Amino acid sequence: MSKTKQFDLASLLSEPLLLNTKNYINGKWQKAVSQQTYEVINPASGASIAGVANSDAIDAANAARSAKKAFASWQLTTHRERANLLEKWHQLIIEHTDDLACIMTSEQGKPLAEAKAEVGYGASYVKWFAQLAMQLRGDILPNSVPGRLQTVEKRPVGVVAVITPWNFPFAMLARKIAPALAAGCTVVVKPAEDTPLTALAMAKLAEMAGFPDGVINVVAASREQTAIAVDAWLKDVHVKKLSFTGSTQVGRYLAERAASSLKKLSLELGGNAPFIVFEDSDIDAAITGLMAAKLRNGGQTCVCPNRIYVANAIYDEFASRLVDKVAALKVADPFDDDTQIGPMINQKAIDKISGHVKDAEAQGGIILCGNIEPREGLFFEPVVIAEAHNKMALFSEETFGPVLPLFRFSSEEEAIEEANNTEYGLAAYFYTQDHRRIHRVKAQLQAGVIGVNEGAVASEVAPFGGVKASGYGREGSHYGLDDFLQITYVCEGNLY
Ligand code: NAP
């Protein structure tokens, strides 16, 4: 039997305490009760990084019990106390950026520079919600009856279950956990199978920051055990809210399962973003925006443009200038300094990407650069496809990889109709220099996030979330705090 290759992550870290493989429950690092582990794999080499706790329903239930117990006192902490702890967590995250980025790149495969940028981006949410914790307040309502005081209190919803995908292992957690804690909730977290080490490192930093036991709990699980573990939370009436980021298919399933205990839900689901380039665009700016929006994280981003609509009048010029940029990208080991695209996350992702490209080619698409097959292992060179049309699989399905299909359009109406011709509604982008067109087009696009002459739209101050099958709820901004609060109306009568 061949020995599995090992990836020595510990030797890359300046703070070895950040490498954890056990669950974090009630302030203790614990093996799964079953003693089972599963292997976390480095996607660039296929080597094993670590054996991590493979939790089941018992571990998940233990985590929920711990979060419920901690909630009793955490909800009563002062806003200043929560803000201070979040500030301290933020400071530790920033201090350990390089280690966190190393852990993330090892298990997720994004280029190291992107991983560092993700730590900074995720940390900005922690800082933001630390500040918002100090601004939580209710209302005094207009007085309608003499001797009556009517007030509104905003209270934490309770224990929150947090489930996140592998593509942004740090930021997705930061923008859920930070508002939950700022609101006074406690959390039970289940990171993606592929990327538990980043989540466990975040928990370690939270422990170092001094959060009380049970306020943050993290359980890891393999794909086979995930549904079993999470089901313990879905059935638990003490888990009051589910905050999920992932595919629409799993989001629908979770919403159905959570219905019996009437949980509050935030669902950040799949996307199929259009990117429209009108004939009056600044083409250089549009290409820069497209490269930023599409190729970050190798195209494995929910807001990635999946369908690029280019006006007939500039189609050929746009395609040729785009190909010059895309063909020059370096696809290589994510720890190499100048790598721009690392490996895809796993074989299933490669099969989907390759399947979409082959299907497009079979249906008349012209491959302008890149290849229909992966280069080696999980590496896939970016592909630009001309003459894309809406019978291709990549029109209706999220490719989640470095594939840039160029669709033609001949009128504004056609571009808008085709852009909206999808069940999804997460992000949409368009480029034009005509200010009347800006107002017309943005008013008609069906998306929760719209980029106008801008490809990098996410920010901690802005509400992020979708419409249609891309889900509901918002993350970031002050709206992102509301999702973790409930409103209590208090009516005091006969005061005078
Ligand atoms: P996924 O398969 O839906 O998984 C997301 C999370 O759900 C993972 O932690 C996964 O655990 C867990 N999960 C899967 N099946 C489950 C079940 N039956 N019960 C409970 N939990 C379950 O999505 P993915 O492939 O990891 O991520 C890619 C998708 O996420 C894309 O569709 C992308 O657009 C979307 N996404 C959306 C946003 C947004 O903000 N809207 C952001 C990023 C990504 P395992 O890993 O163990 O399977």
Coordinates of C-alpha atoms and ligand atoms in Angstrom, one line a residue, residues 163-168 172 175 190-194 221-224 226-227 230-231 234 244-248 250-251 253-254 267-271 301-303 348 398 400 426 464-466 470 475, ligand 1:
I163 CA -22.4 26.8 8.0
T164 CA -19.8 28.0 5.4
P165 CA -18.3 26.9 2.1
W166 CA -14.6 26.3 1.3
N167 CA -14.1 29.2 -1.2
F168 CA -13.5 31.9 1.4
M172 CA -17.3 33.8 5.2
R175 CA -18.8 38.1 8.5
K190 CA -19.5 23.9 10.9
P191 CA -16.9 24.8 8.3
A192 CA -16.6 23.1 4.9
E193 CA -15.0 19.6 4.8
D194 CA -12.0 21.0 2.7
A221 CA -16.9 17.0 9.7
S222 CA -16.3 15.1 6.5
R223 CA -18.8 15.5 3.6
E224 CA -20.2 12.1 4.5
T226 CA -21.9 16.8 7.6
A227 CA -25.6 16.2 7.2
V230 CA -25.8 19.5 11.2
D231 CA -29.1 17.7 11.6
L234 CA -31.7 21.7 12.6
F244 CA -25.7 29.5 5.7
T245 CA -23.5 30.2 2.8
G246 CA -23.2 27.6 0.0
S247 CA -25.1 26.2 -2.9
T248 CA -28.8 26.8 -3.6
V250 CA -28.1 22.7 0.0
G251 CA -29.7 26.0 1.1
Y253 CA -32.7 21.5 1.8
L254 CA -31.6 23.3 5.0
L267 CA -29.2 32.1 3.1
E268 CA -26.3 33.3 0.9
L269 CA -26.6 31.0 -2.0
G270 CA -25.3 30.4 -5.6
G271 CA -24.9 33.0 -8.3
T301 CA -16.4 33.0 -6.1
C302 CA -20.2 33.3 -5.8
V303 CA -20.1 36.9 -7.3
K348 CA -15.5 17.3 -8.6
E398 CA -22.6 28.3 -12.1
F400 CA -17.2 28.1 -10.4
L426 CA -26.7 37.6 -6.5
F464 CA -24.1 41.7 0.7
G465 CA -26.7 39.1 -0.4
G466 CA -29.0 37.9 -3.1
S470 CA -29.5 33.4 -4.5
E475 CA -24.1 40.3 5.5
Ligands
NAP1 P1 -22.2 23.4 -0.6 O1 -22.0 22.1 -1.1 O2 -23.6 23.9 -0.5 O3 -21.6 23.4 0.9 C1 -21.6 24.6 1.7 C2 -21.6 24.1 3.2 O4 -22.7 23.3 3.4 C3 -20.4 23.2 3.5 O5 -20.0 23.5 4.8 C4 -21.0 21.9 3.4 O6 -20.3 20.9 4.1 C5 -22.4 22.1 4.0 N1 -23.3 21.1 3.6 C6 -23.4 20.4 2.4 N2 -24.4 19.5 2.4 C7 -25.0 19.7 3.6 C8 -26.2 19.1 4.2 N3 -26.9 18.2 3.6 N4 -26.5 19.5 5.5 C9 -25.8 20.4 6.1 N5 -24.7 21.0 5.6 C10 -24.3 20.7 4.3 O7 -21.4 24.5 -1.4 P2 -19.9 24.5 -1.8 O8 -19.8 23.7 -3.0 O9 -19.1 24.2 -0.6 O10 -19.7 26.1 -2.1 C11 -20.0 26.6 -3.4 C12 -21.3 27.2 -3.4 O11 -21.4 28.3 -2.4 C13 -21.6 28.0 -4.8 O12 -22.9 27.7 -5.2 C14 -21.4 29.4 -4.4 O13 -22.0 30.3 -5.3 C15 -21.9 29.5 -3.0 N6 -21.4 30.6 -2.3 C16 -22.3 31.7 -2.1 C17 -21.8 32.8 -1.5 C18 -22.8 33.9 -1.2 O14 -22.4 34.8 -0.4 N7 -24.0 34.0 -1.7 C19 -20.5 32.9 -1.1 C20 -19.6 31.9 -1.3 C21 -20.1 30.7 -2.0 P3 -19.2 19.9 3.4 O15 -18.1 20.7 2.9 O16 -18.8 19.0 4.5 O17 -20.0 19.2 2.3

